[in-house]
Short mmCIF file of C-alpha atoms in Angstrom, two decimals:
data_model
loop_
_atom_site.label_atom_id
_atom_site.label_comp_id
_atom_site.label_asym_id
_atom_site.label_seq_id
_atom_site.Cartn_x
_atom_site.Cartn_y
_atom_site.Cartn_z
CA MET W 1 -66.47 -7.50 -82.84
CA GLU W 2 -68.95 -5.04 -84.26
CA ILE W 3 -69.89 -1.59 -82.99
CA ARG W 4 -72.69 0.40 -84.55
CA VAL W 5 -73.79 3.88 -83.50
CA THR W 6 -76.86 4.73 -85.53
CA SER W 7 -80.05 6.78 -85.64
CA ASP W 8 -81.81 3.94 -87.50
CA LEU W 9 -84.27 1.48 -86.02
CA PHE W 10 -82.84 -2.02 -85.70
CA ASP W 11 -84.36 -5.45 -85.24
CA PRO W 12 -82.75 -7.25 -82.27
CA SER W 13 -83.89 -10.70 -83.44
CA ALA W 14 -82.43 -10.18 -86.92
CA GLU W 15 -79.17 -8.98 -85.36
CA LEU W 16 -79.06 -12.06 -83.14
CA SER W 17 -79.61 -14.51 -85.99
CA GLY W 18 -76.44 -13.31 -87.71
CA PHE W 19 -74.36 -13.05 -84.54
CA ALA W 20 -71.36 -15.33 -83.89
CA LYS W 21 -72.24 -17.38 -86.96
CA GLY W 22 -69.61 -19.87 -87.99
CA ARG W 23 -67.72 -19.81 -84.68
CA MET W 24 -67.71 -23.43 -83.58
CA ASP W 25 -65.84 -22.56 -80.37
CA THR W 26 -68.92 -20.61 -79.13
CA GLY W 27 -70.93 -22.45 -76.51
CA ALA W 28 -72.98 -19.53 -75.14
CA VAL W 29 -74.60 -16.36 -76.49
CA VAL W 30 -76.10 -13.71 -74.22
CA THR W 31 -78.00 -10.65 -75.44
CA PHE W 32 -79.43 -7.60 -73.76
CA THR W 33 -81.79 -5.09 -75.38
CA GLY W 34 -82.56 -1.73 -73.79
CA VAL W 35 -86.02 -0.35 -74.61
CA VAL W 36 -87.48 3.17 -74.28
CA ARG W 37 -89.69 3.01 -71.19
CA ASP W 38 -92.65 5.29 -70.56
CA THR W 39 -93.16 5.03 -66.80
CA ALA W 40 -95.58 7.94 -66.32
CA GLY W 41 -97.52 7.41 -69.55
CA ASP W 42 -96.74 10.84 -70.99
CA LEU W 43 -93.47 10.29 -72.85
CA LYS W 44 -93.56 11.49 -76.44
CA THR W 45 -89.92 11.12 -77.41
CA MET W 46 -86.63 9.97 -75.92
CA ARG W 47 -84.02 12.22 -77.52
CA ILE W 48 -80.49 10.84 -77.35
CA GLU W 49 -77.52 13.09 -77.99
CA HIS W 50 -74.00 11.74 -78.40
CA TYR W 51 -70.43 12.84 -79.10
CA PRO W 52 -69.58 11.60 -82.62
CA GLY W 53 -66.03 10.30 -82.69
CA MET W 54 -65.63 9.84 -78.97
CA THR W 55 -68.69 7.57 -78.80
CA GLU W 56 -67.24 5.00 -81.19
CA LYS W 57 -63.81 5.14 -79.50
CA ALA W 58 -65.24 4.78 -75.99
CA ILE W 59 -67.41 1.80 -76.99
CA ALA W 60 -64.51 0.14 -78.84
CA LYS W 61 -62.36 0.47 -75.72
CA ILE W 62 -65.05 -1.04 -73.45
CA ALA W 63 -65.84 -3.86 -75.90
CA GLY W 64 -62.15 -4.58 -76.47
CA GLU W 65 -61.62 -4.94 -72.74
CA ALA W 66 -64.62 -7.29 -72.44
CA GLN W 67 -63.39 -9.38 -75.35
CA THR W 68 -59.95 -9.84 -73.79
CA ARG W 69 -61.08 -10.33 -70.21
CA TRP W 70 -63.72 -12.98 -70.92
CA SER W 71 -62.13 -14.50 -74.06
CA LEU W 72 -65.20 -13.64 -76.11
CA THR W 73 -65.51 -15.33 -79.47
CA ASP W 74 -67.67 -12.42 -80.67
CA CYS W 75 -69.15 -9.19 -79.36
CA LEU W 76 -71.78 -6.79 -80.74
CA VAL W 77 -72.80 -3.35 -79.50
CA ILE W 78 -75.52 -1.30 -81.19
CA HIS W 79 -76.54 2.06 -79.69
CA ARG W 80 -78.98 4.54 -81.18
CA TYR W 81 -79.11 8.32 -81.02
CA GLY W 82 -81.70 10.83 -82.20
CA ASP W 83 -85.44 10.75 -81.50
CA LEU W 84 -86.83 7.44 -80.26
CA ALA W 85 -90.45 6.52 -79.53
CA PRO W 86 -91.58 4.61 -76.42
CA GLY W 87 -91.19 0.87 -76.98
CA GLU W 88 -88.35 1.20 -79.47
CA ALA W 89 -85.03 -0.52 -78.87
CA ILE W 90 -82.36 1.96 -77.68
CA MET W 91 -79.42 -0.37 -77.69
CA MET W 92 -78.31 -3.96 -77.74
CA VAL W 93 -75.28 -5.92 -76.64
CA ALA W 94 -74.51 -9.51 -77.56
CA THR W 95 -71.64 -11.59 -76.25
CA ALA W 96 -70.46 -15.00 -77.37
CA ALA W 97 -68.09 -17.15 -75.34
CA GLY W 98 -67.12 -20.74 -74.74
CA HIS W 99 -69.30 -20.99 -71.63
CA ARG W 100 -72.28 -19.11 -70.21
CA ALA W 101 -70.59 -17.57 -67.16
CA GLU W 102 -68.19 -15.61 -69.39
CA ALA W 103 -70.95 -14.53 -71.77
CA PHE W 104 -73.22 -13.31 -68.93
CA GLU W 105 -70.46 -11.49 -67.05
CA ALA W 106 -69.13 -9.80 -70.17
CA ALA W 107 -72.64 -8.61 -71.08
CA GLU W 108 -73.12 -7.13 -67.59
CA PHE W 109 -69.71 -5.46 -67.72
CA LEU W 110 -70.58 -3.95 -71.12
CA MET W 111 -73.90 -2.64 -69.84
CA ASP W 112 -72.40 -1.13 -66.68
CA TYR W 113 -69.70 0.68 -68.66
CA LEU W 114 -71.94 1.79 -71.53
CA LYS W 115 -74.26 3.44 -69.01
CA SER W 116 -71.68 5.80 -67.57
CA ARG W 117 -68.62 5.76 -69.85
CA ALA W 118 -70.10 6.06 -73.33
CA PRO W 119 -70.91 9.69 -74.20
CA PHE W 120 -74.69 9.56 -74.62
CA TRP W 121 -77.20 11.86 -72.95
CA LYS W 122 -80.91 11.16 -72.77
CA LYS W 123 -83.64 13.77 -72.74
CA GLU W 124 -87.27 12.88 -72.07
CA ILE W 125 -89.76 14.95 -74.04
CA THR W 126 -93.29 14.75 -72.63
CA GLU W 127 -96.61 16.47 -73.32
CA THR W 128 -95.73 19.16 -70.79
CA GLY W 129 -91.99 19.72 -71.17
CA ALA W 130 -88.54 18.27 -71.58
CA GLU W 131 -86.01 17.08 -69.05
CA TRP W 132 -82.48 15.65 -69.18
CA VAL W 133 -82.22 12.25 -67.55
CA ALA W 134 -79.89 12.52 -64.54
CA ALA W 135 -77.12 9.99 -64.04
CA LYS W 136 -77.64 7.78 -60.99
CA ASP W 137 -75.05 7.26 -58.26
CA ASP W 138 -75.86 3.54 -58.55
CA ASP W 139 -74.62 3.54 -62.14
CA GLU W 140 -71.26 4.93 -61.09
CA ASP W 141 -71.10 2.54 -58.11
CA ALA W 142 -71.77 -0.41 -60.43
CA LEU W 143 -68.35 0.09 -62.03
CA SER W 144 -66.49 -0.61 -58.78
CA ARG W 145 -67.31 -4.33 -58.88
CA TRP W 146 -65.26 -4.75 -62.07
CA MET L 1 -58.41 24.79 -79.64
CA ASP L 2 -61.96 23.58 -80.29
CA VAL L 3 -64.28 23.57 -77.29
CA LEU L 4 -67.42 21.43 -77.49
CA TYR L 5 -70.50 21.41 -75.27
CA PHE L 6 -73.11 18.69 -74.94
CA ALA L 7 -76.56 18.22 -73.41
CA TRP L 8 -77.57 20.90 -70.87
CA LEU L 9 -74.17 22.60 -71.10
CA ARG L 10 -74.78 23.13 -74.82
CA GLU L 11 -78.26 24.49 -74.06
CA ARG L 12 -77.07 26.88 -71.33
CA ILE L 13 -74.11 28.18 -73.32
CA GLY L 14 -76.18 28.31 -76.49
CA ILE L 15 -73.64 26.82 -78.94
CA PRO L 16 -72.38 23.28 -79.60
CA LYS L 17 -68.81 24.27 -80.48
CA GLU L 18 -66.43 27.22 -80.61
CA THR L 19 -62.77 27.91 -81.24
CA VAL L 20 -61.01 29.41 -78.23
CA GLU L 21 -57.63 31.16 -78.18
CA THR L 22 -56.21 30.55 -74.74
CA ASP L 23 -53.02 30.29 -72.72
CA ALA L 24 -54.76 28.27 -70.01
CA ALA L 25 -52.44 25.55 -68.73
CA THR L 26 -55.15 23.31 -67.29
CA VAL L 27 -58.83 22.53 -67.79
CA SER L 28 -59.64 24.44 -64.56
CA GLU L 29 -57.89 27.55 -65.90
CA LEU L 30 -59.83 27.29 -69.17
CA VAL L 31 -63.11 27.02 -67.24
CA ALA L 32 -62.15 30.10 -65.18
CA GLU L 33 -61.48 32.05 -68.39
CA LEU L 34 -64.82 31.02 -69.89
CA VAL L 35 -66.73 31.82 -66.68
CA ALA L 36 -65.17 35.31 -66.57
CA ARG L 37 -66.35 35.98 -70.13
CA GLU L 38 -70.13 35.93 -69.90
CA GLU L 39 -72.98 35.05 -67.58
CA ARG L 40 -74.09 32.04 -69.67
CA TYR L 41 -70.73 30.34 -69.04
CA ALA L 42 -70.91 31.15 -65.34
CA THR L 43 -74.37 29.54 -65.23
CA ALA L 44 -73.24 26.44 -67.12
CA PHE L 45 -70.14 25.93 -64.96
CA ALA L 46 -71.72 26.96 -61.63
CA ASP L 47 -71.34 23.43 -60.27
CA THR L 48 -68.36 21.69 -61.87
CA SER L 49 -69.01 18.54 -59.81
CA ALA L 50 -71.85 18.00 -62.32
CA VAL L 51 -69.55 18.51 -65.33
CA ARG L 52 -67.27 15.98 -67.00
CA VAL L 53 -64.45 16.79 -69.42
CA ALA L 54 -62.85 14.94 -72.32
CA LEU L 55 -59.52 15.92 -73.90
CA ASP L 56 -59.11 14.81 -77.52
CA GLN L 57 -62.07 12.46 -76.99
CA GLU L 58 -60.65 10.73 -73.90
CA LEU L 59 -62.31 11.20 -70.51
CA SER L 60 -60.08 13.37 -68.31
CA ASP L 61 -60.31 15.69 -65.29
CA PHE L 62 -60.16 19.37 -64.37
CA ASP L 63 -56.52 19.22 -63.18
CA ALA L 64 -55.32 17.88 -66.53
CA ALA L 65 -52.85 19.89 -68.61
CA LEU L 66 -53.99 21.34 -71.95
CA ASP L 67 -50.56 21.17 -73.55
CA GLY L 68 -50.96 19.83 -77.10
CA VAL L 69 -54.71 19.29 -76.73
CA ARG L 70 -56.78 20.14 -79.82
CA GLU L 71 -60.29 19.35 -78.65
CA VAL L 72 -61.86 19.91 -75.23
CA ALA L 73 -65.42 18.75 -74.55
CA PHE L 74 -67.63 19.54 -71.55
CA PHE L 75 -70.73 17.54 -70.72
CA PRO L 76 -72.86 16.22 -67.85
CA PRO L 77 -72.39 12.68 -66.47
CA MET L 78 -73.21 10.25 -69.26
CA THR L 79 -76.54 8.41 -69.46
CA GLY L 80 -76.06 5.72 -72.07
CA GLY L 81 -77.40 2.19 -72.19
#
């Protein structure tokens, strides 16, 4: 299991090529990459603030639960903070398991929990101003299925 | 204890962190003390349904006791992922 909270750019394909290497009991690998989206065409920067210390602990707790619940053979979570440009990768999760159902479910569980239980806050900086991204009720509701 | 603020709470209060001497028994009592201090706290905590709290870096709630707690953090609902 690897957790990385970083301000640096990362290359999802390079991360994937090294993931779950040497684990012959892995039959399925699922990855998800979140990308900075510019819906209105005026986004300059996505600024991500986080709570150093708590962030790493919260992600470790979520990833540890996923690993146990779906018997993952490996698990990777990368999440960036700082100033990101549209099109850049914000975060990535990768899960490895014996079979695909476990790998898919664990990845979805990780995404649902990272959205509303990992202490990150996004602020969109546009040509005309800056606004904090509001949490959605849907994101909180998504946790109830687990 | 150390009190930390993140995102728009940090912006409204104007500082990321401060040390607070308090006898507050619960998070709610601490918030009431802060709100009574200055307008900027009252503005930040006007709607506590939009505020989350962590005690020693674990998500908690406003009824929680502060006994033995070293670090309290206030922030809006998280928007990771």
